[in-house]
Each structure stands twice: as C-alpha cells, then as structure tokens.
mmCIF file of C-alpha atoms in Angstrom:
data_model
loop_
_atom_site.group_PDB
_atom_site.id
_atom_site.type_symbol
_atom_site.label_atom_id
_atom_site.label_comp_id
_atom_site.label_asym_id
_atom_site.label_seq_id
_atom_site.Cartn_x
_atom_site.Cartn_y
_atom_site.Cartn_z
ATOM 1 C CA MET A 1 98.872 216.902 291.932
ATOM 2 C CA ALA A 2 99.599 220.815 291.394
ATOM 3 C CA LYS A 3 95.882 221.198 289.878
ATOM 4 C CA ALA A 4 94.361 219.213 292.626
ATOM 5 C CA LEU A 5 95.976 221.254 295.597
ATOM 6 C CA GLN A 6 93.451 224.092 296.303
ATOM 7 C CA PRO A 7 94.517 227.450 297.587
ATOM 8 C CA LEU A 8 93.549 228.433 300.822
ATOM 9 C CA ARG A 9 92.093 232.029 301.562
ATOM 10 C CA ARG A 10 92.053 231.772 305.516
ATOM 11 C CA PRO A 11 92.918 229.253 308.158
ATOM 12 C CA LEU A 12 90.573 226.108 308.049
ATOM 13 C CA SER A 13 90.033 226.318 311.888
ATOM 14 C CA ALA A 14 90.614 228.697 314.812
ATOM 15 C CA GLN A 15 92.458 226.293 317.164
ATOM 16 C CA PRO A 16 95.790 228.133 318.232
ATOM 17 C CA THR A 17 98.258 225.315 318.209
ATOM 18 C CA THR A 18 96.674 222.298 317.054
ATOM 19 C CA LEU A 19 95.407 220.994 313.740
ATOM 20 C CA THR A 20 92.243 219.376 312.737
ATOM 21 C CA SER A 21 92.328 216.327 310.545
ATOM 22 C CA ASP A 22 91.488 218.397 307.412
ATOM 23 C CA GLU A 23 94.429 220.793 308.335
ATOM 24 C CA LYS A 24 96.723 217.761 308.990
ATOM 25 C CA GLY A 25 95.757 216.101 305.498
ATOM 26 C CA MET A 26 96.335 219.736 303.919
ATOM 27 C CA LEU A 27 99.774 219.789 305.590
ATOM 28 C CA ALA A 28 100.790 216.602 304.457
ATOM 29 C CA GLN A 29 99.683 217.297 300.869
ATOM 30 C CA CYS A 30 101.777 220.681 301.084
ATOM 31 C CA VAL A 31 104.721 219.172 302.647
ATOM 32 C CA ALA A 32 104.962 216.308 299.899
ATOM 33 C CA ALA A 33 104.331 219.141 297.236
ATOM 34 C CA VAL A 34 107.499 221.117 298.599
ATOM 35 C CA ASP A 35 109.358 218.005 298.706
ATOM 36 C CA THR A 36 109.163 217.782 294.833
ATOM 37 C CA LEU A 37 110.671 220.974 294.453
ATOM 38 C CA GLN A 38 113.521 219.808 292.245
ATOM 39 C CA TRP A 39 110.872 219.007 289.479
ATOM 40 C CA ALA A 40 107.856 221.240 290.373
ATOM 41 C CA PHE A 41 108.783 224.514 291.650
ATOM 42 C CA TRP A 42 105.422 226.022 290.948
ATOM 43 C CA LEU A 43 103.739 223.284 292.895
ATOM 44 C CA ALA A 44 106.092 224.083 295.895
ATOM 45 C CA GLY A 45 105.132 227.708 295.627
ATOM 46 C CA LYS A 46 101.245 227.068 295.903
ATOM 47 C CA ALA A 47 101.785 224.595 298.722
ATOM 48 C CA LEU A 48 103.982 227.158 300.789
ATOM 49 C CA GLU A 49 101.346 229.807 300.116
ATOM 50 C CA ASN A 50 98.577 227.463 301.665
ATOM 51 C CA ILE A 51 100.975 226.922 304.743
ATOM 52 C CA ARG A 52 101.666 230.603 305.041
ATOM 53 C CA VAL A 53 97.814 231.650 304.509
ATOM 54 C CA GLY A 54 96.387 228.932 306.345
ATOM 55 C CA LYS A 55 98.881 229.027 309.085
ATOM 56 C CA LEU A 56 99.336 225.178 309.000
ATOM 57 C CA TYR A 57 102.681 225.678 310.633
ATOM 58 C CA ARG A 58 101.457 226.616 314.171
ATOM 59 C CA ALA A 59 101.344 223.294 315.573
ATOM 60 C CA GLU A 60 105.040 222.931 315.237
ATOM 61 C CA CYS A 61 106.509 226.662 314.938
ATOM 62 C CA ASP A 62 105.733 230.156 316.030
ATOM 63 C CA SER A 63 106.078 231.566 312.553
ATOM 64 C CA PHE A 64 106.054 230.706 308.836
ATOM 65 C CA GLU A 65 109.875 231.708 308.682
ATOM 66 C CA ASP A 66 110.625 228.975 311.312
ATOM 67 C CA PHE A 67 108.589 226.277 309.913
ATOM 68 C CA VAL A 68 110.209 226.408 306.435
ATOM 69 C CA TRP A 69 113.824 226.630 307.865
ATOM 70 C CA LYS A 70 112.960 223.810 310.098
ATOM 71 C CA ARG A 71 111.564 221.711 307.603
ATOM 72 C CA TRP A 72 113.841 222.290 304.383
ATOM 73 C CA GLN A 73 116.603 224.770 305.806
ATOM 74 C CA MET A 74 114.729 227.184 303.381
ATOM 75 C CA LYS A 75 115.043 231.078 303.783
ATOM 76 C CA LYS A 76 111.633 232.910 304.223
ATOM 77 C CA ALA A 77 113.054 235.053 301.212
ATOM 78 C CA TYR A 78 113.383 232.211 298.980
ATOM 79 C CA ALA A 79 110.103 230.682 300.044
ATOM 80 C CA ASN A 80 108.299 234.072 299.181
ATOM 81 C CA LYS A 81 110.074 234.000 295.927
ATOM 82 C CA LEU A 82 108.466 230.688 295.164
ATOM 83 C CA ILE A 83 105.274 231.936 296.320
ATOM 84 C CA ARG A 84 105.305 234.903 294.019
ATOM 85 C CA THR A 85 106.289 232.692 290.924
ATOM 86 C CA TRP A 86 103.620 229.928 291.320
ATOM 87 C CA ARG A 87 100.797 231.601 289.484
ATOM 88 C CA ILE A 88 102.794 232.628 286.558
ATOM 89 C CA ALA A 89 104.269 229.349 286.415
ATOM 90 C CA GLU A 90 101.022 227.296 286.458
ATOM 91 C CA ALA A 91 99.700 229.620 283.751
ATOM 92 C CA VAL A 92 102.712 229.013 281.645
ATOM 93 C CA PHE A 93 102.647 225.264 282.021
ATOM 94 C CA GLU A 94 99.152 225.176 281.301
ATOM 95 C CA LEU A 95 99.641 227.159 277.918
ATOM 96 C CA LEU A 96 102.437 224.814 276.965
ATOM 97 C CA SER A 97 101.056 221.452 277.973
ATOM 98 C CA ASN A 98 97.861 222.310 275.917
ATOM 99 C CA GLU A 99 99.970 222.858 272.998
ATOM 100 C CA VAL A 100 102.069 219.735 273.491
ATOM 101 C CA ALA A 101 98.862 217.416 274.067
ATOM 102 C CA PRO A 102 95.861 219.647 273.171
ATOM 103 C CA ILE A 103 92.567 218.177 273.724
ATOM 104 C CA GLY A 104 90.866 217.422 270.250
ATOM 105 C CA ALA A 105 94.406 217.748 268.405
ATOM 106 C CA THR A 106 92.926 216.095 265.375
ATOM 107 C CA SER A 107 90.719 218.989 264.751
ATOM 108 C CA ARG A 108 93.644 221.440 264.646
ATOM 109 C CA LYS A 109 94.055 222.842 261.173
ATOM 110 C CA LYS A 110 97.659 223.531 261.114
ATOM 111 C CA PRO A 111 100.532 223.805 263.365
ATOM 112 C CA THR A 112 101.424 227.324 264.826
ATOM 113 C CA ALA A 113 104.441 228.914 265.834
ATOM 114 C CA LEU A 114 103.614 228.189 269.499
ATOM 115 C CA SER A 115 102.803 224.329 268.997
ATOM 116 C CA ALA A 116 105.935 224.024 266.880
ATOM 117 C CA ASN A 117 108.226 225.289 269.957
ATOM 118 C CA ALA A 118 106.025 224.371 272.971
ATOM 119 C CA GLU A 119 107.451 220.973 273.683
ATOM 120 C CA LYS A 120 111.134 222.111 273.956
ATOM 121 C CA ALA A 121 109.967 225.083 276.052
ATOM 122 C CA LEU A 122 107.928 222.845 278.483
ATOM 123 C CA LYS A 123 110.952 220.658 279.096
ATOM 124 C CA ALA A 124 113.223 223.511 279.898
ATOM 125 C CA LEU A 125 110.756 225.610 282.034
ATOM 126 C CA ASN A 126 112.211 226.407 285.374
ATOM 127 C CA GLN A 127 111.975 228.954 288.211
ATOM 128 C CA ALA A 128 114.823 231.308 286.917
ATOM 129 C CA GLN A 129 112.599 231.883 283.793
ATOM 130 C CA VAL A 130 109.452 232.279 285.472
ATOM 131 C CA TRP A 131 111.295 234.754 288.029
ATOM 132 C CA GLU A 132 112.009 237.052 285.031
ATOM 133 C CA LEU A 133 108.260 237.466 284.492
ATOM 134 C CA VAL A 134 107.175 238.686 287.889
ATOM 135 C CA PRO A 135 107.729 242.213 287.089
ATOM 136 C CA VAL A 136 105.325 241.948 284.286
ATOM 137 C CA ALA A 137 102.722 240.442 286.402
ATOM 138 C CA ASP A 138 103.260 242.985 289.241
ATOM 139 C CA THR A 139 103.142 245.867 286.557
ATOM 140 C CA TRP A 140 100.063 244.522 284.599
ATOM 141 C CA ASP A 141 98.971 240.984 285.387
ATOM 142 C CA ILE A 142 99.603 237.327 284.999
ATOM 143 C CA ASP A 143 98.034 237.454 281.206
ATOM 144 C CA ALA A 144 100.599 240.082 280.298
ATOM 145 C CA ALA A 145 103.379 237.919 282.027
ATOM 146 C CA VAL A 146 102.198 234.894 279.825
ATOM 147 C CA LEU A 147 101.939 236.875 276.467
ATOM 148 C CA VAL A 148 105.656 238.051 277.139
ATOM 149 C CA TYR A 149 106.807 234.279 277.593
ATOM 150 C CA ARG A 150 104.595 233.166 274.783
ATOM 151 C CA THR A 151 105.882 235.687 272.227
ATOM 152 C CA THR A 152 109.310 234.444 273.123
ATOM 153 C CA VAL A 153 108.707 230.806 272.741
ATOM 154 C CA GLU A 154 106.651 231.655 269.212
ATOM 155 C CA VAL A 155 109.844 233.212 267.695
ATOM 156 C CA ASP A 156 111.937 230.435 265.915
ATOM 157 C CA GLY A 157 115.608 230.117 266.683
ATOM 158 C CA VAL A 158 115.487 231.639 270.115
ATOM 159 C CA ASN A 159 116.681 229.519 273.128
ATOM 160 C CA VAL A 160 114.268 230.460 275.794
ATOM 161 C CA THR A 161 116.327 231.231 278.769
ATOM 162 C CA ALA A 162 116.133 233.367 281.978
ATOM 163 C CA LYS A 163 118.564 235.845 280.407
ATOM 164 C CA VAL A 164 116.582 236.162 277.260
ATOM 165 C CA LEU A 165 113.205 236.728 279.312
ATOM 166 C CA ASN A 166 115.133 239.404 281.429
ATOM 167 C CA GLY A 167 116.013 241.382 278.096
ATOM 168 C CA ALA A 168 112.683 240.919 276.848
ATOM 169 C CA VAL A 169 111.077 242.348 279.911
ATOM 170 C CA ALA A 170 113.576 245.281 280.224
ATOM 171 C CA SER A 171 112.540 246.197 276.542
ATOM 172 C CA LEU A 172 108.800 246.638 277.500
ATOM 173 C CA PRO A 173 107.101 249.879 277.328
ATOM 174 C CA ARG A 174 105.610 251.572 280.421
ATOM 175 C CA GLY A 175 102.139 252.674 280.915
ATOM 176 C CA ASP A 176 98.727 251.042 280.269
ATOM 177 C CA PHE A 177 98.653 247.440 278.929
ATOM 178 C CA ASP A 178 98.713 247.016 275.078
ATOM 179 C CA ALA A 179 98.914 243.813 273.899
ATOM 180 C CA GLU A 180 99.898 244.438 270.528
ATOM 181 C CA GLN A 181 102.565 246.727 271.512
ATOM 182 C CA ILE A 182 104.085 244.575 274.301
ATOM 183 C CA THR A 183 104.190 241.892 271.477
ATOM 184 C CA GLU A 184 106.100 244.105 269.025
ATOM 185 C CA HIS A 185 108.710 245.237 271.650
ATOM 186 C CA VAL A 186 109.328 241.683 272.698
ATOM 187 C CA ARG A 187 109.896 240.738 269.017
ATOM 188 C CA ASP A 188 111.970 243.631 268.176
ATOM 189 C CA TYR A 189 114.435 242.686 271.011
ATOM 190 C CA LEU A 190 114.411 239.149 270.114
ATOM 191 C CA GLU A 191 114.990 240.109 266.655
ATOM 192 C CA SER A 192 118.057 242.153 267.669
ATOM 193 C CA LEU A 193 119.831 239.282 269.419
ATOM 194 C CA ASP A 194 122.590 237.676 267.755
ATOM 195 C CA ALA A 195 122.199 233.924 267.097
ATOM 196 C CA GLU A 196 124.797 231.703 268.806
ATOM 197 C CA ASP A 197 127.172 230.387 266.263
ATOM 198 C CA ASP A 198 127.343 226.782 265.583
ATOM 199 C CA GLU A 199 130.685 225.650 264.612
ATOM 200 C CA ASP A 200 129.592 222.528 262.750
ATOM 201 C CA ASP A 201 127.110 224.350 260.499
ATOM 202 C CA ASP A 202 127.424 227.316 257.928
ATOM 203 C CA PRO A 203 126.129 230.481 259.477
ATOM 204 C CA ASP A 204 122.758 231.800 258.205
ATOM 205 C CA PHE A 205 123.961 235.232 256.972
ATOM 206 C CA LYS A 206 120.598 236.193 255.595
ATOM 207 C CA ALA A 207 118.861 235.483 258.888
ATOM 208 C CA ARG A 208 121.688 237.258 261.033
ATOM 209 C CA ALA A 209 121.347 240.273 258.807
ATOM 210 C CA GLU A 210 117.501 240.489 259.176
ATOM 211 C CA ARG A 211 117.923 240.156 262.953
ATOM 212 C CA ALA A 212 120.449 243.152 262.834
ATOM 213 C CA VAL A 213 117.901 245.531 261.466
ATOM 214 C CA PRO A 214 114.871 246.374 263.850
ATOM 215 C CA TYR A 215 112.643 246.205 260.857
ATOM 216 C CA ARG A 216 109.515 246.639 263.016
ATOM 217 C CA TRP A 217 110.930 249.577 264.908
ATOM 218 C CA VAL A 218 112.047 251.245 261.714
ATOM 219 C CA LYS A 219 108.653 250.843 260.327
ATOM 220 C CA ARG A 220 107.082 252.673 263.350
ATOM 221 C CA LEU A 221 109.576 255.278 263.414
ATOM 222 C CA ALA A 222 109.123 255.865 259.528
ATOM 223 C CA LYS A 223 105.244 256.276 260.218
ATOM 224 C CA LYS A 224 106.084 259.140 262.849
ATOM 225 C CA ASP A 225 109.020 260.916 261.236
ATOM 226 C CA THR A 226 110.252 259.646 257.800
ATOM 227 C CA ALA A 227 113.278 262.032 257.982
ATOM 228 C CA ALA A 228 114.434 260.349 261.361
ATOM 229 C CA ALA A 229 114.099 256.788 259.884
ATOM 230 C CA GLY A 230 116.208 257.617 256.943
ATOM 231 C CA ARG A 231 118.735 259.257 259.256
ATOM 232 C CA TYR A 232 118.916 256.061 261.161
ATOM 233 C CA LEU A 233 119.238 254.074 258.066
ATOM 234 C CA ASP A 234 122.239 256.310 256.877
ATOM 235 C CA GLU A 235 123.808 255.674 260.214
ATOM 236 C CA LEU A 236 123.396 251.889 260.008
ATOM 237 C CA GLN A 237 124.653 252.244 256.499
ATOM 238 C CA ALA A 238 127.672 254.171 257.794
ATOM 239 C CA GLN A 239 128.676 251.487 260.551
ATOM 240 C CA ILE A 240 128.432 248.874 257.591
ATOM 241 C CA ASP A 241 130.625 250.890 255.569
ATOM 242 C CA LYS A 242 133.047 251.106 258.528
ATOM 243 C CA CYS A 243 133.106 247.600 259.140
ATOM 244 C CA ARG A 244 133.939 246.707 255.618
ATOM 245 C CA SER A 245 136.795 249.304 255.203
ATOM 246 C CA GLU A 246 138.379 248.322 258.756
ATOM 247 C CA LEU A 247 137.847 244.548 258.359
ATOM 248 C CA LEU A 248 138.003 243.725 254.979
ATOM 249 C CA GLU A 249 139.886 246.288 253.001
ATOM 250 C CA PRO A 250 143.777 246.937 253.907
ATOM 251 C CA THR A 251 144.091 250.690 254.900
ATOM 252 C CA SER A 252 146.617 253.161 254.034
ATOM 253 C CA SER A 253 147.824 253.566 257.466
ATOM 254 C CA THR A 254 148.074 249.760 257.901
ATOM 255 C CA GLU A 255 150.407 249.529 255.057
ATOM 256 C CA GLN A 256 152.551 252.423 256.176
ATOM 257 C CA GLN A 257 152.930 250.907 259.655
ATOM 258 C CA THR A 258 153.983 247.687 257.919
ATOM 259 C CA GLU A 259 156.593 249.549 255.880
ATOM 260 C CA LYS A 260 157.813 251.844 258.286
ATOM 261 C CA PRO A 261 160.299 249.543 260.142
ATOM 262 C CA GLU A 262 162.041 248.628 256.721
ATOM 263 C CA GLU A 263 162.372 252.155 255.941
ATOM 264 C CA VAL A 264 164.165 252.930 259.245
ATOM 265 C CA ALA A 265 166.396 249.884 258.903
ATOM 266 C CA ALA A 266 167.237 251.018 255.415
ATOM 267 C CA ALA A 267 168.230 254.427 256.765
#
C-alpha cells in the first residue's frame, strides 16, 4: 500500500475549491493511509505530504493545518514531523524487509550481521526511532541516516531504541560525509554502552570489559599520538585500580572508623 502511493509534486488540477475524480481518489487513498497510522506511520507521512503538496484539502478546508485537525485532531507540527520521517522510514523498512525475506535468498552464501538481526529490528521499528535519524538526513542525506541505523542493527546485543539511536547520532563527527568514519563512530558509541543486566543469567564479564574500552578510538589515537594513547590507558588503569581498592579491598580508614566507637566507649 505504501509503495503504491505515488508522491505528488504539484496539484493535479487548478480548480480552486473542488476536486477532480482523480484527486478524490487520491484523497481517499491518502485518508485511508493516515487512518493506519498506528501501524504504518511512514505511510501516513507520505500521504500527508501528498495532501499538503497537492492541496487536496481545499474542498473541505482553507489550509492543511485546518484539514488535519478536522480529520484526525492532529496538530500541524505532528503532521509535519511525520512528513519529515517517511522517506527515512521507507528506506529503513526496505533495507530490513529485504534482509528478512530477500529475493533469491537461496543464493546467499552466508548470513550477515544485518540479516541476523533484521527481523527483530523490523518488528520494533517505530516513529520515535526514525525521528532520531532526521538530523543525519538533514546534515547529509537519507543514505547516511540509513547507514547509522544499519550499523546499529548490525552490532550484536544492542537493543535498537530511540535512546540508543539518539546517542549514536550525537556521537557523529561534523563535516563532509565519510561513511567509514560514521560507521566507526557509531560502533565506538555502541561498544561504550553498558549491557543491561539479566538477573536470570550470569553476566558476560569479558564482553562487558571489551565494551568498556573504546578499542577503535584508542587505535586511531595511537596512530596519531602514541604517547597520548599511553596516557589514556594509564588513566584507565588508574580508574580500575581505584575501583579495586575502594570496592574490593578494605581500607585502613574504613577499619579505623569501625574501631573508633569502641575506643571511645573504652575511654
């Protein structure tokens, strides 16, 4: 249904207050699309853009703002938000759906990181996630936004949420588009996240420790300045030693505080 809805570039007719049969058909298709918002927000965004660009509201209302409020009690700001997300959502949906049920799947040599996690990501895809990718599309383009999302999905153990995508986007460098650099920044950010504890299972200490050290970032730093990388690792080791001494080994000050009341009582 979403792929069948064709974007409008201009009104289909010049009639000021009435719609042609083609426009009525388009409007009916767009209204039906928005009615499915709860499960197809990106289709609703495409439909709303058609209504706005094609001025399909003009037979009922003077403005797009009045039309969306009258039809769905939808504020113009939210309608515009849906419009800004639909192209990204469609691209992401196509990426994931092709991995879940790709054409000629029998020819695939081996599963990829994306295909392994695509089905779960597709079921969880929502507007809040896609909205976090809008700044990337605005800065570069939709392909860049899809790259950020794809990289996030490819990392095993990451629960793709709006919050995670927000952090990944915030970690991106500024300047000209560089796919390799963007991928590295997203992966570095994801590796820095603490995995959620599962009370029923033993935590994977090795995996958690690997995530705690931004390996790729240290590697890049070492190429530029070996001494700086060494200082960073020294600071990291200092923090480890601090945690060990404060959390695992009783300190003399703690022992003194424990004995002090007894000494006072004896005195």
